[in-house]
Amino acid sequence: MEKKIINTDKAPAAVGPYVQAIQKGNMLYASGQLGLVPETGVLAEGVQAQTKQSLANIQAVLDEAGFAKEDVVKTTVFLADIRDFAVVNEIYAEYFGDAKPARSCVEVAKLPKDGLVEIEFVAIK
Ligand SMILES: C=C(N)C(=O)O
């Protein structure tokens, strides 16, 4: 079964040696999305805007691969500060609605580009 690289300019270009996502069959494995604005490659301002942007980037990757957010089965949320848990949860819950995937959420020492939040996912169609 062929491995397909998913690449869209509606999500930010990689900031390191990785691709936005890999599709194999009905599975989609996506790299972590920071709150980078695709057009500028610059982080949105503040944790709320970065969370919204990260989720918009995820939607762009899903769209490019022909998947829907309802197909997302697992996410990992990386926070630079666990005190942002509640505010990120609110925006995250609004995005996923009734299609909440399984999730892990952890605080990390640092994120690339000094981001405040990064979200990765796995989806199955
Ligand atoms: C931002 C990333 N996903 C990375 O550096 O792996």
mmCIF file of C-alpha atoms and ligand atoms in Angstrom:
data_model
loop_
_atom_site.group_PDB
_atom_site.id
_atom_site.type_symbol
_atom_site.label_atom_id
_atom_site.label_comp_id
_atom_site.label_asym_id
_atom_site.label_seq_id
_atom_site.Cartn_x
_atom_site.Cartn_y
_atom_site.Cartn_z
ATOM 1 C CA MET A 1 0.000 0.000 0.000
ATOM 2 C CA GLU A 2 1.377 3.371 -1.048
ATOM 3 C CA LYS A 3 2.372 6.091 1.421
ATOM 4 C CA LYS A 4 1.050 9.488 0.333
ATOM 5 C CA ILE A 5 2.568 12.737 1.543
ATOM 6 C CA ILE A 6 -0.041 15.382 2.313
ATOM 7 C CA ASN A 7 1.078 18.905 1.566
ATOM 8 C CA THR A 8 -1.023 22.045 1.389
ATOM 9 C CA ASP A 9 -0.120 25.715 1.391
ATOM 10 C CA LYS A 10 -3.299 26.307 3.410
ATOM 11 C CA ALA A 11 -1.333 24.967 6.403
ATOM 12 C CA PRO A 12 2.130 26.212 7.382
ATOM 13 C CA ALA A 13 5.207 24.749 5.753
ATOM 14 C CA ALA A 14 7.212 22.439 8.006
ATOM 15 C CA VAL A 15 9.694 24.187 10.280
ATOM 16 C CA GLY A 16 11.911 21.091 10.366
ATOM 17 C CA PRO A 17 12.530 17.762 8.655
ATOM 18 C CA TYR A 18 8.963 16.447 8.566
ATOM 19 C CA VAL A 19 5.873 16.550 6.376
ATOM 20 C CA GLN A 20 2.431 17.877 7.288
ATOM 21 C CA ALA A 21 0.895 14.409 7.188
ATOM 22 C CA ILE A 22 1.226 10.918 5.754
ATOM 23 C CA GLN A 23 -1.720 8.958 4.472
ATOM 24 C CA LYS A 24 -1.564 5.202 4.152
ATOM 25 C CA GLY A 25 -4.797 3.565 3.142
ATOM 26 C CA ASN A 26 -7.529 4.796 5.427
ATOM 27 C CA MET A 27 -5.079 6.144 8.025
ATOM 28 C CA LEU A 28 -3.810 9.701 8.307
ATOM 29 C CA TYR A 29 -0.892 10.517 10.609
ATOM 30 C CA ALA A 30 -0.383 14.248 11.058
ATOM 31 C CA SER A 31 2.568 16.180 12.410
ATOM 32 C CA GLY A 32 2.017 18.576 15.262
ATOM 33 C CA GLN A 33 0.535 21.887 14.213
ATOM 34 C CA LEU A 34 1.736 25.006 15.942
ATOM 35 C CA GLY A 35 -0.296 28.191 15.742
ATOM 36 C CA LEU A 36 1.669 29.375 12.724
ATOM 37 C CA VAL A 37 -0.145 31.476 10.149
ATOM 38 C CA PRO A 38 0.391 29.715 6.791
ATOM 39 C CA GLU A 39 0.787 32.899 4.758
ATOM 40 C CA THR A 40 3.494 34.406 6.974
ATOM 41 C CA GLY A 41 5.010 31.473 8.846
ATOM 42 C CA VAL A 42 4.697 33.562 12.003
ATOM 43 C CA LEU A 43 2.953 32.483 15.210
ATOM 44 C CA ALA A 44 -0.435 34.002 15.970
ATOM 45 C CA GLU A 45 -0.444 36.240 19.035
ATOM 46 C CA GLY A 46 -1.285 34.587 22.348
ATOM 47 C CA VAL A 47 -2.504 31.137 23.336
ATOM 48 C CA GLN A 48 -6.110 31.605 22.209
ATOM 49 C CA ALA A 49 -5.140 32.746 18.720
ATOM 50 C CA GLN A 50 -2.473 30.026 18.478
ATOM 51 C CA THR A 51 -4.979 27.335 19.454
ATOM 52 C CA LYS A 52 -7.486 28.562 16.868
ATOM 53 C CA GLN A 53 -4.742 28.715 14.244
ATOM 54 C CA SER A 54 -3.445 25.245 15.113
ATOM 55 C CA LEU A 55 -6.967 23.855 14.671
ATOM 56 C CA ALA A 56 -7.423 25.782 11.414
ATOM 57 C CA ASN A 57 -4.153 24.262 10.205
ATOM 58 C CA ILE A 58 -5.383 20.813 11.213
ATOM 59 C CA GLN A 59 -8.594 21.416 9.255
ATOM 60 C CA ALA A 60 -6.536 22.411 6.199
ATOM 61 C CA VAL A 61 -4.507 19.183 6.436
ATOM 62 C CA LEU A 62 -7.694 17.132 6.866
ATOM 63 C CA ASP A 63 -9.283 18.886 3.866
ATOM 64 C CA GLU A 64 -6.228 18.281 1.709
ATOM 65 C CA ALA A 65 -6.269 14.575 2.578
ATOM 66 C CA GLY A 66 -10.040 14.255 2.112
ATOM 67 C CA PHE A 67 -10.673 13.495 5.782
ATOM 68 C CA ALA A 68 -13.108 15.163 8.187
ATOM 69 C CA LYS A 69 -12.644 16.130 11.811
ATOM 70 C CA GLU A 70 -15.106 13.318 12.601
ATOM 71 C CA ASP A 71 -12.413 10.926 11.332
ATOM 72 C CA VAL A 72 -9.876 12.095 13.940
ATOM 73 C CA VAL A 73 -9.478 9.314 16.524
ATOM 74 C CA LYS A 74 -6.579 10.603 18.638
ATOM 75 C CA THR A 75 -4.871 13.880 19.325
ATOM 76 C CA THR A 76 -1.985 14.953 21.488
ATOM 77 C CA VAL A 77 -1.978 18.511 22.808
ATOM 78 C CA PHE A 78 1.363 19.942 23.883
ATOM 79 C CA LEU A 79 1.212 23.034 26.046
ATOM 80 C CA ALA A 80 4.091 25.279 27.007
ATOM 81 C CA ASP A 81 2.143 26.133 30.161
ATOM 82 C CA ILE A 82 -0.423 23.743 31.665
ATOM 83 C CA ARG A 83 -2.188 26.760 33.149
ATOM 84 C CA ASP A 84 -3.516 27.286 29.605
ATOM 85 C CA PHE A 85 -5.396 23.962 29.914
ATOM 86 C CA ALA A 86 -8.833 25.532 30.432
ATOM 87 C CA VAL A 87 -8.604 28.170 27.746
ATOM 88 C CA VAL A 88 -7.254 25.681 25.193
ATOM 89 C CA ASN A 89 -9.950 23.156 26.164
ATOM 90 C CA GLU A 90 -12.688 25.688 25.474
ATOM 91 C CA ILE A 91 -11.484 26.406 21.940
ATOM 92 C CA TYR A 92 -10.657 22.736 21.294
ATOM 93 C CA ALA A 93 -14.131 21.625 22.460
ATOM 94 C CA GLU A 94 -15.775 24.212 20.220
ATOM 95 C CA TYR A 95 -13.823 22.907 17.214
ATOM 96 C CA PHE A 96 -14.477 19.191 17.743
ATOM 97 C CA GLY A 97 -18.031 19.523 19.054
ATOM 98 C CA ASP A 98 -19.631 16.085 19.302
ATOM 99 C CA ALA A 99 -16.711 14.480 17.431
ATOM 100 C CA LYS A 100 -14.309 14.522 20.385
ATOM 101 C CA PRO A 101 -11.338 12.201 19.717
ATOM 102 C CA ALA A 102 -9.294 10.387 22.351
ATOM 103 C CA ARG A 103 -6.630 12.795 23.602
ATOM 104 C CA SER A 104 -3.542 13.225 25.698
ATOM 105 C CA CYS A 105 -2.502 16.653 26.944
ATOM 106 C CA VAL A 106 0.913 17.388 28.375
ATOM 107 C CA GLU A 107 3.012 20.345 29.382
ATOM 108 C CA VAL A 108 6.407 20.455 27.725
ATOM 109 C CA ALA A 109 9.482 22.503 28.546
ATOM 110 C CA LYS A 110 9.566 24.272 25.190
ATOM 111 C CA LEU A 111 7.902 24.093 21.794
ATOM 112 C CA PRO A 112 9.486 24.937 18.430
ATOM 113 C CA LYS A 113 9.430 28.676 17.629
ATOM 114 C CA ASP A 114 8.541 29.241 21.304
ATOM 115 C CA GLY A 115 4.980 28.251 20.488
ATOM 116 C CA LEU A 116 2.411 28.021 23.262
ATOM 117 C CA VAL A 117 0.437 25.072 21.904
ATOM 118 C CA GLU A 118 0.979 22.281 19.379
ATOM 119 C CA ILE A 119 -1.607 19.661 18.398
ATOM 120 C CA GLU A 120 -1.004 16.439 16.471
ATOM 121 C CA PHE A 121 -3.559 13.879 15.363
ATOM 122 C CA VAL A 122 -4.277 10.486 13.865
ATOM 123 C CA ALA A 123 -7.387 9.986 11.734
ATOM 124 C CA ILE A 124 -9.038 6.882 10.275
ATOM 125 C CA LYS A 125 -11.649 6.858 7.518
HETATM 126 C C1 LIG B 1 6.415 21.580 14.676
HETATM 127 C C2 LIG B 1 6.643 20.291 14.512
HETATM 128 N N1 LIG B 1 5.640 19.452 14.249
HETATM 129 C C3 LIG B 1 7.976 19.702 14.607
HETATM 130 O O1 LIG B 1 8.951 20.438 14.742
HETATM 131 O O2 LIG B 1 8.090 18.488 14.577
#
